Amino acid sequence: MANPLALWIAMMDHSELVALLLDCTTWTGAGPGLMDAAFKGALEAKKPVGGFKIARESGEWTSSNFHPYLPPETYLTCRFFSARKHGLVDAAVRNNPSDMTAVVALPGGIGTLDEVFEILALIQLERIGSKFPVPFLLMNYDSFYSKLLDFLDDSGKWGTVARGEVEALWKVCGGNSEASDYLAEFYGLPQTKMNNNKISVEGSGFME
């Protein structure tokens, strides 16, 4: 089992790196845990953040609908998960070739899986609403999602999922460097830019 603190640090470093690499706004569900790590990393990069918060979040800091440190104008409190998913998908849409976005799925629970499979289906059916392709990264830190990937592979054997179909819809990444390398290649970013913005996470246990 992964060290929770090491995972949090790895996610914060990953978020900082992606924010610098893509020069983008970081959007999350504005909750605690790894969502908070993503915000902290983006803020460390001095890039904007935004969130779609659920009024009753699992593991919430307090019973309040207010985020503990973000300005209220940077996030929206949603009553339903459907509104959050709609907002997060809309934030990832690329209307111009110069737009650089990515969907990054972190280790999580039932709510995360709900979002992962909805976005996976939208990409599969070409209903995500983006004029240009959006990279979808599944962060398989410490093999967190390996059994899920085994299940999807078994689904292919049963014929409920076309063989090789899921692999073409996302990029499974075992660590931060693999993810940043993939995004740099996806967007054709100069290797020098990627190297200049790389952040050492030695000791986190998740860098390759």
Coordinates of N, CA and C in Angstrom, one line a residue:
M1 N 0.8 -1.2 0.0 CA 0.0 0.0 0.0 C 0.9 1.2 0.0
A2 N 0.5 2.3 -0.8 CA 1.3 3.5 -0.9 C 1.3 4.3 0.4
N3 N 2.3 5.0 0.6 CA 2.4 6.0 1.7 C 1.5 7.2 1.4
P4 N 0.4 7.5 2.2 CA -0.5 8.6 1.8 C 0.2 9.9 1.6
L5 N 1.2 10.2 2.5 CA 1.9 11.5 2.4 C 2.7 11.5 1.1
A6 N 3.4 10.4 0.8 CA 4.2 10.4 -0.4 C 3.3 10.6 -1.6
L7 N 2.1 10.0 -1.6 CA 1.2 10.1 -2.7 C 0.7 11.5 -2.8
W8 N 0.4 12.2 -1.7 CA 0.0 13.6 -1.7 C 1.1 14.5 -2.3
I9 N 2.3 14.3 -1.9 CA 3.4 15.1 -2.4 C 3.6 14.8 -3.9
A10 N 3.5 13.6 -4.3 CA 3.7 13.2 -5.7 C 2.6 14.0 -6.6
M11 N 1.4 14.0 -6.0 CA 0.3 14.6 -6.8 C 0.5 16.2 -6.8
M12 N 0.9 16.7 -5.7 CA 1.2 18.2 -5.7 C 2.3 18.5 -6.7
D13 N 3.3 17.7 -6.8 CA 4.4 18.0 -7.7 C 3.9 17.8 -9.2
H14 N 3.1 16.8 -9.4 CA 2.6 16.5 -10.7 C 1.7 17.7 -11.1
S15 N 0.9 18.2 -10.3 CA 0.0 19.3 -10.6 C 0.8 20.6 -10.9
E16 N 1.8 20.8 -10.2 CA 2.7 22.0 -10.4 C 3.4 21.8 -11.8
L17 N 3.8 20.7 -12.1 CA 4.5 20.4 -13.4 C 3.5 20.6 -14.6
V18 N 2.3 20.0 -14.5 CA 1.4 20.2 -15.5 C 0.9 21.6 -15.7
A19 N 0.7 22.3 -14.6 CA 0.3 23.7 -14.7 C 1.4 24.5 -15.5
L20 N 2.6 24.3 -15.2 CA 3.7 25.0 -15.8 C 3.9 24.5 -17.3
L21 N 3.7 23.2 -17.5 CA 3.9 22.7 -18.9 C 2.9 23.2 -19.8
L22 N 1.6 23.1 -19.4 CA 0.5 23.5 -20.3 C 0.1 25.0 -20.1
D23 N 0.6 25.6 -19.1 CA 0.2 27.0 -18.8 C -1.3 27.2 -18.7
C24 N -1.9 26.3 -17.9 CA -3.3 26.2 -17.8 C -3.9 26.4 -16.4
T25 N -5.2 26.6 -16.4 CA -5.9 26.6 -15.1 C -6.1 25.2 -14.6
T26 N -6.0 24.9 -13.4 CA -6.2 23.6 -12.8 C -7.6 23.5 -12.1
W27 N -8.4 22.6 -12.6 CA -9.8 22.5 -12.1 C -9.9 21.1 -11.4
T28 N -10.5 21.1 -10.2 CA -10.7 19.8 -9.5 C -12.1 19.9 -8.9
G29 N -12.4 18.9 -8.1 CA -13.7 18.8 -7.4 C -13.6 19.7 -6.1
A30 N -12.5 20.4 -5.9 CA -12.4 21.3 -4.7 C -12.6 20.7 -3.4
G31 N -12.3 19.4 -3.3 CA -12.4 18.7 -2.0 C -11.1 18.5 -1.3
P32 N -11.0 17.7 -0.3 CA -9.8 17.4 0.4 C -8.9 16.4 -0.3
G33 N -7.9 15.9 0.4 CA -7.0 14.9 -0.2 C -6.3 15.2 -1.4
L34 N -6.3 14.4 -2.4 CA -5.5 14.6 -3.6 C -6.1 15.8 -4.4
M35 N -7.3 16.1 -4.3 CA -7.9 17.3 -4.9 C -7.2 18.5 -4.4
D36 N -7.0 18.5 -3.1 CA -6.3 19.7 -2.4 C -4.8 19.7 -2.9
A37 N -4.2 18.5 -3.0 CA -2.8 18.5 -3.5 C -2.7 19.1 -4.8
A38 N -3.7 18.8 -5.7 CA -3.6 19.4 -7.1 C -3.7 20.9 -7.0
F39 N -4.6 21.4 -6.2 CA -4.7 22.9 -6.0 C -3.3 23.5 -5.5
K40 N -2.8 22.8 -4.5 CA -1.5 23.4 -3.9 C -0.4 23.4 -4.9
G41 N -0.3 22.4 -5.7 CA 0.7 22.3 -6.8 C 0.5 23.4 -7.8
A42 N -0.7 23.6 -8.2 CA -1.0 24.7 -9.2 C -0.7 26.1 -8.7
L43 N -1.1 26.3 -7.4 CA -0.8 27.6 -6.8 C 0.7 27.8 -6.6
E44 N 1.4 26.7 -6.3 CA 2.9 26.8 -6.2 C 3.5 27.2 -7.5
A45 N 2.8 26.8 -8.6 CA 3.3 27.2 -9.9 C 2.8 28.6 -10.3
K46 N 2.0 29.2 -9.4 CA 1.5 30.6 -9.6 C 0.6 30.6 -10.9
K47 N -0.2 29.5 -11.0 CA -1.2 29.4 -12.1 C -2.6 29.4 -11.4
P48 N -3.6 29.8 -12.2 CA -5.0 29.9 -11.6 C -5.6 28.5 -11.4
V49 N -6.5 28.5 -10.4 CA -7.2 27.3 -10.1 C -8.7 27.6 -10.0
G50 N -9.5 26.5 -10.2 CA -11.0 26.6 -10.1 C -11.5 25.3 -9.7
G51 N -12.7 25.3 -9.1 CA -13.3 24.0 -8.6 C -14.8 23.9 -8.7
F52 N -15.2 22.7 -8.7 CA -16.7 22.4 -8.6 C -16.9 21.5 -7.4
K53 N -17.3 22.1 -6.3 CA -17.4 21.5 -5.0 C -18.7 20.9 -4.8
I54 N -18.8 19.7 -4.2 CA -20.0 19.1 -3.8 C -20.3 19.5 -2.4
A55 N -21.6 19.8 -2.1 CA -22.0 20.4 -0.8 C -21.7 19.4 0.3
R56 N -21.8 18.1 0.1 CA -21.5 17.1 1.1 C -20.4 16.2 0.6
E57 N -19.2 16.5 0.7 CA -18.1 15.8 0.2 C -17.6 14.7 1.2
S58 N -17.3 13.5 0.7 CA -16.7 12.5 1.5 C -15.3 13.0 2.1
G59 N -15.1 12.9 3.4 CA -13.9 13.3 4.0 C -13.7 14.8 4.1
E60 N -14.9 15.6 4.0 CA -14.8 17.0 4.0 C -14.2 17.6 5.3
W61 N -13.6 18.8 5.1 CA -13.0 19.4 6.3 C -14.0 19.8 7.3
T62 N -15.1 20.4 6.9 CA -16.2 20.8 7.8 C -17.5 20.6 7.1
S63 N -18.6 20.9 7.8 CA -19.9 20.7 7.2 C -20.3 22.0 6.4
S64 N -19.4 23.0 6.4 CA -19.7 24.2 5.6 C -19.6 23.9 4.1
N65 N -20.3 24.7 3.4 CA -20.2 24.7 1.9 C -19.0 25.5 1.4
F66 N -18.2 26.1 2.3 CA -17.2 27.0 1.8 C -15.8 26.3 1.9
H67 N -15.0 26.6 0.9 CA -13.6 26.1 0.8 C -12.8 26.8 1.8
P68 N -11.9 26.0 2.5 CA -11.1 26.7 3.6 C -10.1 27.8 3.2
Y69 N -9.7 27.8 2.0 CA -8.7 28.9 1.6 C -8.9 29.5 0.3
L70 N -9.7 28.9 -0.6 CA -9.9 29.5 -1.9 C -10.9 30.6 -1.9
P71 N -10.7 31.7 -2.7 CA -11.6 32.8 -2.7 C -13.0 32.2 -3.3
P72 N -14.1 32.7 -2.8 CA -15.4 32.1 -3.3 C -15.6 32.3 -4.8
E73 N -15.0 33.2 -5.4 CA -15.3 33.4 -6.8 C -14.5 32.4 -7.7
T74 N -13.7 31.5 -7.1 CA -12.9 30.6 -7.8 C -13.5 29.2 -7.9
Y75 N -14.6 29.0 -7.2 CA -15.3 27.7 -7.2 C -16.8 27.8 -7.0
L76 N -17.5 26.7 -7.5 CA -18.9 26.7 -7.4 C -19.3 25.5 -6.6
T77 N -20.2 25.6 -5.6 CA -20.7 24.5 -4.8 C -21.9 23.9 -5.5
C78 N -21.8 22.6 -5.8 CA -22.9 21.9 -6.6 C -23.6 21.0 -5.6
R79 N -24.9 20.9 -5.9 CA -25.7 19.9 -5.1 C -25.6 18.5 -5.7
F80 N -25.5 18.4 -7.0 CA -25.5 17.1 -7.7 C -24.2 16.9 -8.4
F81 N -23.8 15.6 -8.4 CA -22.5 15.2 -9.1 C -22.6 15.5 -10.6
S82 N -23.8 15.4 -11.1 CA -23.9 15.6 -12.6 C -23.4 17.0 -12.9
A83 N -23.7 18.0 -12.1 CA -23.3 19.4 -12.4 C -21.7 19.5 -12.3
R84 N -21.2 18.8 -11.3 CA -19.7 18.8 -11.2 C -19.0 18.2 -12.4
K85 N -19.6 17.0 -12.8 CA -19.0 16.4 -14.0 C -19.1 17.2 -15.2
H86 N -20.2 17.9 -15.4 CA -20.4 18.7 -16.5 C -19.4 19.9 -16.5
G87 N -19.2 20.5 -15.4 CA -18.3 21.6 -15.3 C -16.8 21.2 -15.5
L88 N -16.4 20.0 -15.0 CA -15.1 19.5 -15.2 C -14.8 19.2 -16.7
V89 N -15.8 18.5 -17.3 CA -15.7 18.2 -18.7 C -15.6 19.5 -19.6
D90 N -16.4 20.5 -19.2 CA -16.4 21.7 -20.0 C -15.1 22.4 -19.9
A91 N -14.5 22.3 -18.7 CA -13.2 23.0 -18.5 C -12.1 22.3 -19.3
A92 N -12.3 21.1 -19.7 CA -11.2 20.3 -20.5 C -11.4 20.5 -22.0
V93 N -12.5 21.1 -22.4 CA -12.8 21.2 -23.9 C -11.8 22.1 -24.5
R94 N -11.3 21.7 -25.7 CA -10.4 22.5 -26.5 C -11.1 23.0 -27.8
N95 N -11.4 24.3 -27.8 CA -12.1 24.9 -29.0 C -11.1 25.4 -30.0
N96 N -9.8 25.6 -29.6 CA -8.8 26.1 -30.5 C -7.6 25.1 -30.5
P97 N -6.8 25.0 -31.5 CA -5.6 24.2 -31.5 C -4.6 24.6 -30.5
S98 N -4.6 25.9 -30.1 CA -3.7 26.4 -29.2 C -4.0 26.1 -27.7
D99 N -5.3 25.7 -27.5 CA -5.7 25.3 -26.1 C -5.0 24.1 -25.7
M100 N -4.4 24.1 -24.5 CA -3.7 22.9 -24.0 C -4.4 22.5 -22.7
T101 N -5.1 21.4 -22.7 CA -5.8 20.9 -21.6 C -5.5 19.4 -21.4
A102 N -5.9 18.8 -20.3 CA -5.8 17.4 -20.1 C -6.7 17.0 -19.0
V103 N -7.3 15.8 -19.1 CA -8.0 15.2 -18.0 C -7.1 14.3 -17.3
V104 N -6.9 14.4 -16.0 CA -6.0 13.6 -15.2 C -6.8 12.9 -14.1
A105 N -6.9 11.6 -14.1 CA -7.7 10.8 -13.1 C -6.7 10.4 -12.0
L106 N -7.0 10.7 -10.8 CA -6.1 10.4 -9.7 C -6.7 9.2 -8.9
P107 N -5.9 8.5 -8.1 CA -6.4 7.5 -7.2 C -7.6 8.0 -6.4
G108 N -8.7 7.3 -6.4 CA -9.9 7.8 -5.7 C -10.9 6.7 -5.4
G109 N -12.1 7.1 -5.0 CA -13.1 6.1 -4.6 C -14.2 6.1 -5.6
I110 N -15.4 5.9 -5.1 CA -16.6 5.7 -6.0 C -16.9 6.9 -6.8
G111 N -16.8 8.1 -6.2 CA -17.0 9.3 -7.0 C -16.0 9.5 -8.1
T112 N -14.8 9.2 -7.9 CA -13.7 9.2 -8.9 C -14.0 8.3 -10.0
L113 N -14.4 7.0 -9.7 CA -14.7 6.0 -10.7 C -15.9 6.5 -11.5
D114 N -16.9 7.1 -10.9 CA -18.0 7.6 -11.6 C -17.6 8.6 -12.7
E115 N -16.7 9.5 -12.3 CA -16.2 10.5 -13.2 C -15.3 9.9 -14.3
V116 N -14.5 9.0 -13.9 CA -13.6 8.3 -14.9 C -14.3 7.6 -16.0
F117 N -15.3 6.8 -15.6 CA -16.0 6.1 -16.6 C -17.0 7.0 -17.5
E118 N -17.5 8.0 -16.9 CA -18.3 8.9 -17.7 C -17.5 9.6 -18.7
I119 N -16.3 10.1 -18.3 CA -15.4 10.8 -19.3 C -14.9 9.8 -20.3
L120 N -14.6 8.6 -19.9 CA -14.1 7.6 -20.8 C -15.2 7.3 -21.9
A121 N -16.5 7.2 -21.4 CA -17.6 7.0 -22.4 C -17.8 8.1 -23.3
L122 N -17.6 9.4 -22.8 CA -17.8 10.5 -23.7 C -16.7 10.6 -24.7
I123 N -15.5 10.2 -24.4 CA -14.4 10.2 -25.4 C -14.7 9.1 -26.4
Q124 N -15.1 7.9 -25.9 CA -15.3 6.8 -26.7 C -16.4 7.1 -27.8
L125 N -17.5 7.8 -27.4 CA -18.6 8.0 -28.3 C -18.5 9.4 -29.0
E126 N -17.3 10.1 -28.7 CA -17.1 11.4 -29.3 C -18.2 12.4 -29.0
R127 N -18.5 12.4 -27.7 CA -19.5 13.3 -27.2 C -19.0 14.2 -26.1
I128 N -17.7 14.4 -26.0 CA -17.1 15.2 -25.0 C -17.3 16.7 -25.3
G129 N -17.6 17.0 -26.6 CA -17.9 18.4 -27.0 C -16.7 19.2 -27.3
S130 N -15.5 18.5 -27.5 CA -14.3 19.3 -27.8 C -14.0 19.2 -29.3
K131 N -13.6 20.3 -29.9 CA -13.3 20.3 -31.3 C -12.0 19.6 -31.6
F132 N -11.1 19.6 -30.6 CA -9.8 19.0 -30.7 C -9.6 17.9 -29.7
P133 N -8.8 16.9 -29.9 CA -8.6 15.8 -28.9 C -8.1 16.3 -27.6
V134 N -8.6 15.7 -26.5 CA -8.2 16.0 -25.2 C -7.5 14.8 -24.6
P135 N -6.3 14.9 -24.2 CA -5.6 13.8 -23.6 C -6.2 13.4 -22.2
F136 N -6.3 12.1 -22.0 CA -6.9 11.6 -20.7 C -5.9 10.7 -20.1
L137 N -5.4 11.1 -18.9 CA -4.3 10.4 -18.2 C -4.9 9.7 -17.0
L138 N -4.6 8.4 -16.8 CA -5.0 7.7 -15.6 C -3.7 7.5 -14.8
M139 N -3.6 8.1 -13.7 CA -2.4 8.1 -12.9 C -2.4 6.8 -12.0
N140 N -1.7 5.8 -12.4 CA -1.7 4.5 -11.8 C -0.5 4.5 -10.7
Y141 N -0.5 5.4 -9.8 CA 0.5 5.5 -8.8 C 0.5 4.2 -8.0
D142 N 1.7 3.6 -7.8 CA 1.8 2.4 -7.0 C 0.9 1.3 -7.4
S143 N 0.5 1.2 -8.7 CA -0.3 0.2 -9.2 C -1.8 0.3 -8.7
F144 N -2.2 1.5 -8.3 CA -3.5 1.7 -7.7 C -4.6 1.1 -8.6
Y145 N -4.5 1.4 -9.9 CA -5.6 1.0 -10.8 C -5.3 -0.3 -11.6
S146 N -4.3 -1.0 -11.2 CA -3.9 -2.2 -11.9 C -5.0 -3.2 -12.0
K147 N -5.7 -3.4 -10.9 CA -6.8 -4.4 -10.8 C -8.0 -3.9 -11.7
L148 N -8.2 -2.6 -11.7 CA -9.3 -2.1 -12.6 C -8.9 -2.4 -14.0
L149 N -7.6 -2.2 -14.4 CA -7.2 -2.4 -15.7 C -7.3 -3.9 -16.1
D150 N -7.0 -4.8 -15.1 CA -7.2 -6.2 -15.3 C -8.7 -6.5 -15.6
F151 N -9.6 -5.9 -14.8 CA -11.0 -6.1 -15.0 C -11.4 -5.6 -16.5
L152 N -10.9 -4.5 -16.9 CA -11.2 -4.1 -18.3 C -10.7 -5.0 -19.3
D153 N -9.5 -5.6 -19.0 CA -8.9 -6.6 -19.9 C -9.8 -7.8 -20.0
D154 N -10.3 -8.3 -18.8 CA -11.2 -9.4 -18.7 C -12.5 -9.1 -19.5
S155 N -13.0 -7.8 -19.4 CA -14.2 -7.5 -20.1 C -14.0 -7.7 -21.6
G156 N -12.8 -7.4 -22.1 CA -12.5 -7.7 -23.5 C -12.6 -9.2 -23.9
K157 N -12.1 -10.0 -22.9 CA -12.2 -11.4 -23.1 C -13.7 -11.9 -23.2
W158 N -14.5 -11.3 -22.4 CA -15.9 -11.6 -22.4 C -16.7 -11.0 -23.6
G159 N -16.1 -10.1 -24.2 CA -16.7 -9.5 -25.4 C -17.6 -8.3 -25.1
T160 N -17.5 -7.8 -23.8 CA -18.4 -6.7 -23.4 C -17.7 -5.4 -23.7
V161 N -16.4 -5.4 -23.9 CA -15.6 -4.3 -24.4 C -14.7 -4.7 -25.5
A162 N -14.7 -4.0 -26.6 CA -13.8 -4.4 -27.7 C -12.4 -4.4 -27.4
R163 N -11.7 -5.4 -27.8 CA -10.3 -5.6 -27.4 C -9.5 -4.4 -28.0
G164 N -8.6 -3.8 -27.1 CA -7.8 -2.7 -27.5 C -8.5 -1.4 -27.5
E165 N -9.8 -1.4 -27.3 CA -10.6 -0.1 -27.4 C -10.2 0.9 -26.3
V166 N -10.2 0.4 -25.0 CA -10.0 1.2 -23.9 C -8.6 1.8 -23.9
E167 N -7.6 1.0 -24.3 CA -6.2 1.5 -24.3 C -6.0 2.7 -25.2
A168 N -6.8 2.8 -26.3 CA -6.7 3.9 -27.2 C -7.4 5.2 -26.7
L169 N -8.1 5.1 -25.6 CA -8.9 6.2 -25.1 C -8.2 7.0 -24.1
W170 N -7.2 6.4 -23.4 CA -6.4 7.1 -22.4 C -5.0 6.6 -22.4
K171 N -4.2 7.3 -21.5 CA -2.8 7.0 -21.3 C -2.7 6.6 -19.8
V172 N -2.3 5.4 -19.6 CA -2.0 4.9 -18.2 C -0.6 5.3 -17.8
C173 N -0.4 6.1 -16.7 CA 0.9 6.6 -16.3 C 1.2 6.0 -15.0
G174 N 2.4 5.5 -14.8 CA 2.9 5.0 -13.6 C 3.5 6.0 -12.7
G175 N 3.9 7.2 -13.2 CA 4.5 8.2 -12.5 C 4.5 9.5 -13.2
N176 N 5.0 10.6 -12.5 CA 4.9 11.9 -13.0 C 5.7 12.2 -14.3
S177 N 6.9 11.6 -14.4 CA 7.7 11.8 -15.6 C 7.1 11.2 -16.8
E178 N 6.4 10.1 -16.7 CA 5.8 9.4 -17.8 C 4.6 10.3 -18.3
A179 N 3.9 10.9 -17.3 CA 2.8 11.8 -17.6 C 3.2 13.0 -18.3
S180 N 4.3 13.7 -17.8 CA 4.7 14.9 -18.4 C 5.3 14.7 -19.8
D181 N 6.0 13.6 -19.9 CA 6.6 13.2 -21.2 C 5.5 13.0 -22.3
Y182 N 4.4 12.4 -21.9 CA 3.3 12.1 -22.8 C 2.6 13.4 -23.2
L183 N 2.4 14.3 -22.2 CA 1.7 15.6 -22.5 C 2.6 16.4 -23.4
A184 N 3.9 16.4 -23.2 CA 4.8 17.2 -24.0 C 4.8 16.7 -25.4
E185 N 4.8 15.3 -25.6 CA 4.7 14.7 -26.9 C 3.4 15.0 -27.6
F186 N 2.3 14.9 -26.8 CA 0.9 15.1 -27.3 C 0.8 16.5 -27.9
Y187 N 1.3 17.5 -27.2 CA 1.2 18.9 -27.7 C 2.4 19.4 -28.5
G188 N 3.3 18.5 -28.7 CA 4.5 18.9 -29.5 C 5.3 20.0 -28.9
L189 N 5.4 20.0 -27.5 CA 6.2 21.0 -26.8 C 7.6 20.7 -26.9
P190 N 8.4 21.8 -27.0 CA 9.9 21.6 -27.1 C 10.4 20.8 -25.9
Q191 N 11.4 19.9 -26.1 CA 11.9 19.2 -25.0 C 12.6 20.1 -24.0
T192 N 13.1 21.3 -24.4 CA 13.8 22.2 -23.5 C 12.8 22.8 -22.6
K193 N 11.5 23.1 -23.0 CA 10.5 23.7 -22.2 C 10.1 22.7 -21.1
M194 N 10.0 21.4 -21.5 CA 9.6 20.4 -20.5 C 10.7 20.2 -19.5
N195 N 12.0 20.2 -19.9 CA 13.1 20.0 -19.0 C 13.2 21.1 -18.0
N196 N 13.0 22.3 -18.6 CA 13.1 23.5 -17.7 C 12.1 23.5 -16.6
N197 N 10.9 23.0 -16.9 CA 9.8 23.0 -16.0 C 9.7 21.8 -15.1
K198 N 10.6 20.8 -15.3 CA 10.5 19.6 -14.5 C 10.8 19.9 -13.1
I199 N 10.1 19.2 -12.2 CA 10.3 19.4 -10.8 C 10.8 18.1 -10.1
S200 N 11.8 18.1 -9.3 CA 12.3 16.9 -8.7 C 11.3 16.5 -7.6
V201 N 11.0 15.2 -7.6 CA 10.1 14.7 -6.5 C 10.9 13.5 -5.8
E202 N 12.2 13.6 -5.8 CA 13.0 12.6 -5.2 C 12.5 12.3 -3.8
G203 N 12.3 11.0 -3.5 CA 11.8 10.6 -2.2 C 10.3 10.5 -2.1
S204 N 9.6 10.9 -3.1 CA 8.2 10.8 -3.0 C 7.8 9.3 -3.3
G205 N 8.6 8.6 -4.0 CA 8.3 7.2 -4.2 C 7.6 7.0 -5.5
F206 N 7.3 8.0 -6.3 CA 6.5 7.9 -7.5 C 7.1 8.4 -8.7
M207 N 8.2 9.0 -8.7 CA 8.9 9.4 -9.9 C 9.7 8.2 -10.5
E208 N 9.7 8.2 -11.8 CA 10.4 7.1 -12.5 C 11.9 7.4 -12.7

